[in-house]
Amino acid sequence: MNFQVLGIVIIVVLGASWIYAGLKVSKRVSSTDDYLVGGRQVGLALGSATILATWVTGNTILASPESGYTYGVLGVLGYAVGGGVAVMAFAPLAARLKKILPAGRTVGDFFRLRYDGKNYWLFLIALLVWDLGWLLTQGMAAGIILETIFGIPFAVGVILTVGIVLTYVSIGGMMSVLSTDFLQSMLIMVLVFIFPALIYWQANPREVYDGMIALAPETLRLDNPAGLLFLCVIPLIYAGEVFMDNTFWQRAFALRANVLKKTFIFAGIGWIFVPIATGTLAFVAVGSDMELPGGPSSVAPEVVSNLAGSLGSVFFLALLWAALASTMAALMNGVAGIFMNDIYNNVINRNATDRQVLSAGRIGTVVIALITIATALQRPSTLLSLLIWLGIINAAYLTPVVVGAFFKRVNPTGAFCSIIVAIATGLVFYGGGSMDLLFFQIPMFTFPDWASGDLQGAVVSFAIATIGTLLTSWIWPKHFDFRTMRDWVPLSKSEHVSTSPEV
């Protein structure tokens, strides 16, 4: 069988199984709550599986080897521990959200009710940029892996993957995502431990180590300055991702209260082992001085195509595609949730019925998929660089989310101004004095090398947002009554909601 045809067959077979599972449970979707938060009765096992499947992304499989290739041992450790700790750190916030916003559906509900109109719209813009950026990385990863290993054109890989995921997500929403997540997480956890062992069986570990010592000894050093900076900054970026992203908030609202904390903790611990297993593939490339025609993002697929053979390529594609599909499905459902709940139901049609809101969500899912395809085909950046760029936005929102959930006297205007200044300044530091808007740059200043760079942008963004939010709230505190959030119900469930502030 032609290798290109084999790759397409694998994708179609796996995709058909996900679509079938999604169709089976879609009959249980009878309300917006079912579509967005899975009925709010998700337990420990399914909850851990869906969080794990969502968080094991195409980035985990491709960008963790890129971090190992770029920053060495510290890059792999930072990527793994940073992401796992971020999920575990979300546990107390999730418990708090369940208490103060029991009828919540999306992170947008929190910002609309806790802050004010200007914060709400600023957050929605930032969230859509972030979610579409994350979807972009998944689409790019699909195209890269199919092109590198199977020779399938990049565009075909992107369109095929997005189209299959769109099919089952638009039908059943969160219900479909939950049903497929369990299957995908089991496949991921089995293959993620088999696959690296297969690679190292072919590449002698001793020869890999000797090659790293001879060719790139800095990758093995624990005092590598670039690696140490990555180790310190990446947990901040990950925490911002988790605390801001709607997929995690939806799961917080979907889980039963009595298992909520344990679910996030178990999922975080389980996730740590995945990027450690896949990230070490980079050491094979470093130790053998492997050519990387596709750049650093192609480390993993290049190692696979050189060492794993046909069987290994099949395993790797199954692993990566399960990770891509699970994350892409969660993101599509999350962004659709923002559109149907926060834009359509709260702005466009405040008197919409549940059926109308559901229809809007399905239309929104299709539009999101088309935008993902269009942007992914441009290949604007490497996966790791794009992840760090998005981290500038995440870092600015970390403190406002936490203090807004736990404290009564946060100043909304102070938080709003701090976030804008933080993101803008972070983008300038990221671009070395030019505001980097991903597809183009705006020259502004000249910075010394030590003060600018990919990682410095996220640090600056977090620092400015934190200092600004805390300082303005201390000088000009504004009292908030959390009862307005506890008493709130979605508009599609109630014709009149007296406790929900106008946007």
XYZ file of C-alpha atoms in Angstrom:
503
model
C 0.000 0.000 0.000
C 1.255 3.506 -0.887
C 2.542 5.272 2.252
C 0.406 8.365 1.586
C -2.681 6.183 1.254
C -1.774 4.392 4.505
C -1.666 7.698 6.381
C -5.030 8.774 5.039
C -6.551 5.357 5.852
C -5.360 5.605 9.472
C -6.871 9.075 9.838
C -10.169 8.043 8.254
C -10.486 4.883 10.397
C -9.725 6.722 13.634
C -11.929 9.621 12.575
C -14.824 7.307 11.767
C -14.589 5.772 15.238
C -14.682 9.221 16.872
C -17.635 10.285 14.715
C -19.504 7.081 15.566
C -18.925 7.612 19.293
C -20.056 11.221 18.972
C -23.211 10.247 17.118
C -24.111 7.643 19.740
C -24.181 10.172 22.575
C -25.508 13.127 20.576
C -29.047 11.814 21.092
C -28.689 12.709 24.771
C -28.136 16.400 23.961
C -31.424 18.093 24.793
C -30.303 21.467 26.174
C -27.584 24.093 26.046
C -26.242 22.772 29.357
C -25.776 19.340 27.775
C -23.994 20.869 24.783
C -21.665 23.089 26.856
C -21.090 21.364 30.211
C -22.209 17.772 29.684
C -25.101 17.880 32.155
C -22.866 18.892 35.144
C -22.625 15.328 36.492
C -19.222 14.183 35.179
C -17.344 11.898 37.601
C -13.707 11.304 38.523
C -12.696 8.756 35.854
C -14.328 10.443 32.865
C -13.361 13.876 34.190
C -9.680 12.954 34.505
C -9.752 11.390 31.041
C -11.291 14.436 29.382
C -8.874 16.860 31.070
C -5.931 14.653 30.158
C -7.105 14.261 26.567
C -7.670 18.005 26.253
C -4.274 18.917 27.730
C -2.288 16.305 25.777
C -2.231 18.373 22.624
C -0.419 18.320 19.328
C 1.920 20.774 21.071
C 2.652 18.178 23.756
C 3.740 15.660 21.140
C 5.571 18.080 18.828
C 6.552 21.143 20.896
C 7.913 19.169 23.865
C 10.601 17.616 21.607
C 11.168 21.109 20.191
C 11.744 22.426 23.723
C 14.178 19.562 24.366
C 15.983 20.304 21.107
C 16.173 24.035 21.917
C 16.768 24.035 25.691
C 18.019 20.507 26.404
C 17.140 18.517 29.528
C 15.801 21.633 31.254
C 13.472 22.219 28.319
C 11.861 18.794 28.686
C 11.574 19.118 32.477
C 10.155 22.631 32.237
C 7.588 21.663 29.625
C 6.433 18.632 31.634
C 6.403 19.987 35.173
C 5.095 23.412 34.165
C 2.039 22.006 32.417
C 1.247 19.436 35.099
C 1.548 21.905 37.962
C -0.686 24.394 36.120
C -3.522 21.847 35.919
C -3.138 20.920 39.591
C -3.064 24.613 40.575
C -6.424 25.074 38.843
C -8.075 22.669 41.322
C -8.715 25.219 44.128
C -9.906 27.814 41.614
C -12.280 25.268 40.059
C -13.725 24.477 43.491
C -14.194 28.180 44.140
C -15.934 28.664 40.789
C -18.328 25.820 41.526
C -19.257 27.618 44.738
C -19.594 31.214 43.527
C -20.971 30.514 40.025
C -22.966 27.248 40.197
C -24.918 27.957 36.980
C -21.844 29.029 35.008
C -21.274 27.711 31.514
C -18.199 29.575 30.267
C -15.354 31.753 31.497
C -17.198 34.635 29.846
C -19.964 34.305 32.455
C -17.361 34.963 35.150
C -15.946 38.089 33.519
C -19.361 39.514 32.663
C -20.705 39.077 36.185
C -17.550 39.697 38.248
C -16.130 42.687 36.394
C -17.897 45.032 33.947
C -18.704 45.537 30.283
C -15.333 46.857 29.167
C -13.473 44.003 30.906
C -15.913 41.507 29.449
C -15.405 42.602 25.849
C -11.651 42.962 26.227
C -11.516 39.452 27.642
C -13.678 38.004 24.864
C -11.349 39.492 22.237
C -8.256 38.176 24.046
C -9.865 34.767 24.574
C -10.860 34.402 20.932
C -7.318 35.328 19.842
C -5.922 32.776 22.296
C -8.339 29.964 21.398
C -7.981 30.508 17.666
C -4.210 30.589 18.147
C -4.314 27.284 19.995
C -6.548 25.811 17.299
C -4.026 27.100 14.770
C -1.236 25.128 16.471
C -3.310 21.939 16.326
C -4.097 22.427 12.654
C -0.442 23.128 11.879
C 0.630 20.050 13.847
C -1.734 17.855 11.827
C -0.342 19.171 8.570
C 3.297 18.880 9.705
C 3.077 15.279 10.877
C 1.192 13.985 7.838
C 3.496 15.841 5.468
C 6.750 14.795 7.173
C 6.007 11.117 7.791
C 3.553 10.151 5.061
C 4.267 12.732 2.365
C 0.656 13.932 2.421
C 0.403 17.595 1.342
C 0.222 19.974 4.327
C -3.104 21.451 3.230
C -4.721 18.014 2.865
C -3.648 17.021 6.381
C -5.057 20.217 7.886
C -8.388 20.056 6.054
C -8.905 16.332 6.696
C -8.231 16.613 10.432
C -10.319 19.737 11.020
C -13.186 18.349 8.937
C -13.415 15.090 10.898
C -13.304 16.838 14.276
C -15.884 19.390 13.136
C -18.295 16.594 12.221
C -18.625 15.042 15.667
C -18.236 18.241 17.719
C -20.973 20.130 15.887
C -23.390 17.235 16.412
C -23.059 16.564 20.130
C -20.976 19.341 21.689
C -19.526 18.503 25.091
C -21.346 15.163 25.178
C -19.510 14.056 22.030
C -16.231 15.474 23.330
C -16.544 13.560 26.612
C -17.324 10.260 24.905
C -14.402 10.499 22.475
C -12.004 11.934 25.089
C -12.114 8.741 27.130
C -11.201 6.596 24.121
C -8.533 9.040 22.978
C -6.904 9.362 26.411
C -6.617 5.584 26.729
C -4.982 5.379 23.289
C -2.619 8.238 24.152
C -1.473 6.727 27.466
C -0.773 3.322 25.903
C 1.109 4.611 22.874
C 3.045 7.343 24.661
C 5.002 4.749 26.631
C 5.350 2.168 23.857
C 6.503 4.598 21.205
C 9.603 6.208 22.813
C 10.784 2.731 23.847
C 10.541 1.658 20.205
C 12.623 4.662 19.119
C 15.352 4.066 21.699
C 15.403 0.394 20.759
C 16.531 1.524 17.315
C 18.786 4.364 18.519
C 21.281 3.064 21.083
C 20.840 5.237 24.235
C 24.581 5.150 24.885
C 25.322 6.417 21.390
C 22.707 9.145 21.794
C 24.293 10.292 25.063
C 27.822 10.254 23.628
C 26.607 12.211 20.614
C 25.025 14.874 22.812
C 28.248 15.199 24.832
C 30.276 15.620 21.654
C 27.916 17.779 19.583
C 25.839 19.818 22.059
C 27.041 19.417 25.672
C 25.000 22.450 26.777
C 21.787 20.445 26.274
C 22.765 18.187 29.191
C 23.757 20.975 31.565
C 21.473 21.910 34.456
C 23.000 25.399 34.637
C 22.280 26.296 31.013
C 21.047 29.948 31.259
C 18.540 29.647 28.415
C 17.215 26.377 29.837
C 16.901 27.834 33.341
C 14.960 30.815 31.990
C 12.630 28.453 30.129
C 12.214 26.303 33.258
C 11.173 29.369 35.275
C 8.927 31.038 32.696
C 7.042 28.122 31.127
C 4.989 27.354 34.301
C 3.774 30.960 34.178
C 2.708 30.571 30.553
C 0.987 27.259 31.267
C -0.830 28.598 34.327
C -2.109 31.489 32.246
C -3.338 29.062 29.592
C -5.208 26.849 32.040
C -6.684 29.676 34.126
C -7.871 31.594 31.068
C -8.959 28.905 28.644
C -12.658 28.123 28.391
C -12.107 24.369 27.967
C -10.906 24.080 31.571
C -13.714 26.279 32.887
C -16.284 24.149 31.068
C -14.849 21.051 32.747
C -14.937 22.761 36.131
C -18.641 23.464 35.630
C -19.264 19.951 34.228
C -17.674 17.986 37.107
C -19.506 16.937 40.239
C -18.441 19.086 43.200
C -17.339 16.126 45.347
C -14.709 14.956 42.823
C -13.656 18.283 41.362
C -10.313 18.885 43.112
C -9.169 15.265 42.873
C -9.951 15.172 39.166
C -7.708 18.110 38.289
C -4.912 16.868 40.564
C -4.926 13.346 39.084
C -5.057 14.720 35.537
C -2.123 17.053 36.218
C 0.017 14.267 37.642
C -0.799 11.943 34.747
C -0.010 14.611 32.175
C 3.571 15.172 33.396
C 4.730 11.801 32.065
C 3.549 12.441 28.495
C 5.891 15.332 27.520
C 8.765 13.642 29.355
C 8.301 10.543 27.198
C 7.884 12.436 23.925
C 10.301 15.278 24.719
C 13.267 12.942 25.028
C 12.911 12.138 21.316
C 14.759 15.413 20.768
C 17.886 13.917 22.308
C 18.045 11.399 19.458
C 18.047 14.248 16.936
C 20.679 16.200 18.895
C 22.927 13.195 19.495
C 22.879 12.112 15.854
C 23.108 15.642 14.383
C 19.922 14.925 12.456
C 18.889 17.230 9.613
C 15.609 19.089 10.245
C 14.317 20.410 6.906
C 11.029 21.423 8.541
C 12.674 23.376 11.362
C 12.568 22.678 15.131
C 8.838 21.864 15.091
C 9.598 18.800 12.965
C 11.979 17.152 15.483
C 9.579 14.366 16.453
C 8.360 13.461 12.947
C 11.926 13.549 11.578
C 13.078 11.145 14.309
C 10.125 8.905 13.502
C 10.709 8.886 9.761
C 14.431 8.119 10.229
C 14.257 5.453 12.949
C 10.808 4.048 13.577
C 10.003 2.436 10.253
C 6.490 1.785 8.975
C 5.156 0.304 12.221
C 6.544 3.149 14.305
C 5.106 5.703 11.915
C 1.669 4.147 12.285
C 1.960 4.207 16.094
C 3.145 7.797 16.091
C 0.371 8.977 13.794
C -2.243 7.260 15.981
C -0.754 8.902 19.095
C -0.511 12.357 17.613
C -3.847 12.280 15.875
C -5.639 11.196 19.055
C -3.990 14.126 20.855
C -4.828 16.550 18.058
C -8.431 15.410 17.739
C -9.139 15.548 21.479
C -7.715 19.032 21.922
C -9.185 20.422 18.719
C -12.603 19.076 19.697
C -12.421 20.663 23.144
C -11.304 23.989 21.670
C -14.003 24.034 19.005
C -16.619 23.312 21.647
C -15.083 25.933 23.938
C -15.017 28.695 21.323
C -18.510 27.756 20.135
C -19.609 27.997 23.759
C -18.277 31.541 23.993
C -20.147 32.472 20.825
C -23.477 30.836 21.691
C -23.525 31.733 25.392
C -21.667 35.036 25.652
C -22.283 36.677 22.290
C -25.481 35.205 20.831
C -27.486 34.613 24.030
C -26.287 37.703 25.918
C -25.970 40.254 23.113
C -27.562 39.243 19.797
C -30.717 37.518 21.076
C -31.271 37.827 24.821
C -34.681 36.129 24.506
C -33.394 33.106 22.582
C -34.801 29.682 23.335
C -32.543 26.740 24.121
C -33.060 25.398 20.596
C -32.001 28.709 19.038
C -28.884 28.874 21.211
C -27.960 25.308 20.213
C -28.354 26.152 16.522
C -26.154 29.221 16.953
C -23.505 27.060 18.607
C -23.431 24.595 15.721
C -23.159 27.384 13.151
C -20.393 28.974 15.203
C -18.489 25.676 15.265
C -18.475 25.524 11.456
C -17.219 29.120 11.186
C -14.454 28.424 13.721
C -13.333 25.373 11.743
C -13.102 27.396 8.524
C -11.046 30.115 10.251
C -8.727 27.452 11.674
C -8.093 25.971 8.239
C -7.484 29.373 6.636
C -4.949 30.493 9.266
C -3.166 27.141 9.623
C -2.450 27.042 5.904
C -0.360 30.230 6.336
C 2.065 28.501 8.793
C 2.910 31.822 10.541
C 5.338 30.463 13.173
C 6.848 27.373 14.797
C 4.654 25.600 17.352
C 6.771 26.488 20.407
C 7.184 30.127 19.356
C 3.439 30.448 18.802
C 2.759 28.899 22.210
C 5.066 31.428 23.899
C 3.534 34.324 21.927
C 0.063 33.334 23.128
C 1.505 33.076 26.642
C 1.873 36.869 26.720
C -1.923 37.158 26.631
C -2.403 34.364 29.176
C 0.114 35.825 31.627
C -1.719 39.161 31.704
C -4.969 37.494 32.803
C -3.611 35.148 35.470
C -3.776 37.581 38.403
C -7.125 39.236 37.481
C -8.766 35.794 37.284
C -7.429 34.622 40.651
C -8.019 37.799 42.666
C -11.405 38.289 41.015
C -12.546 34.839 42.133
C -11.295 35.040 45.715
C -11.412 38.721 46.742
C -14.241 41.260 46.941
C -12.376 44.542 46.448
C -10.728 44.273 43.035
C -10.880 47.484 40.993
C -12.300 46.600 37.523
C -10.919 49.720 35.821
C -7.478 49.125 37.313
C -7.510 45.542 36.072
C -8.675 46.646 32.608
C -5.917 49.232 32.140
C -3.258 46.932 33.600
C -4.155 44.111 31.196
C -3.977 46.355 28.115
C -0.609 47.835 29.108
C 0.710 44.384 30.086
C -0.142 42.708 26.769
C 1.122 45.616 24.648
C 4.393 45.867 26.578
C 4.867 42.101 26.583
C 4.522 41.988 22.791
C 7.166 44.720 22.464
C 9.615 42.832 24.686
C 8.833 39.615 22.784
C 9.671 41.367 19.515
C 12.925 42.875 20.799
C 11.581 46.436 20.625
C 9.047 45.847 17.861
C 5.428 45.026 18.681
C 5.145 41.491 17.330
C 1.614 40.826 16.043
C 2.552 37.397 14.653
C 1.868 38.132 10.991
C 3.751 41.460 11.035
C 5.805 43.690 13.374
C 5.587 47.393 14.283
C 9.082 48.825 15.038
C 9.063 50.951 18.210
C 12.260 50.785 20.309
C 15.746 49.308 20.379
C 16.272 46.920 23.301
C 19.497 45.261 24.465
C 19.621 41.511 23.853
C 19.269 40.592 27.532
C 16.007 42.550 27.895
C 14.171 41.098 24.923
C 13.197 37.688 23.672
C 10.416 35.127 23.453
C 10.317 34.311 27.164
C 10.842 37.838 28.500
C 7.559 38.983 26.963
C 5.451 36.699 29.173
C 7.358 37.708 32.323
C 6.858 41.421 31.621
C 3.175 40.893 30.824
C 2.552 39.022 34.077
C 4.496 41.529 36.190
C 2.699 44.608 34.834
C -0.783 43.064 35.082
C -0.139 41.807 38.613
C 1.345 45.035 39.973
C -1.258 47.198 38.258
C -4.265 45.133 39.373
C -3.121 44.765 42.980
C -1.964 48.375 43.355
C -5.136 49.971 41.966
C -7.301 47.611 44.028
C -5.393 48.570 47.164
C -5.601 52.328 46.520
C -9.126 52.408 45.022
C -10.917 49.236 46.179
C -14.354 48.489 44.759
C -16.647 46.190 46.720
C -18.342 43.260 44.964
C -21.171 41.072 46.275
C -20.597 37.443 45.229
C -24.291 36.692 45.806
C -25.029 38.227 42.392
C -23.029 35.384 40.853
C -24.497 32.639 43.046
C -28.065 33.680 42.203
C -27.493 34.087 38.469
C -29.043 31.749 35.864
C -28.460 31.784 32.065
C -30.851 33.838 29.952
C -31.949 30.807 27.931
C -33.293 29.342 31.190
C -34.918 32.489 32.527
C -36.744 35.309 30.769
C -35.689 37.789 33.436
C -32.450 37.717 35.376
C -32.377 40.541 37.891
C -28.933 39.733 39.296
C -27.033 39.771 35.988
C -25.458 43.173 35.259
C -25.937 44.635 31.829
C -22.996 44.496 29.462
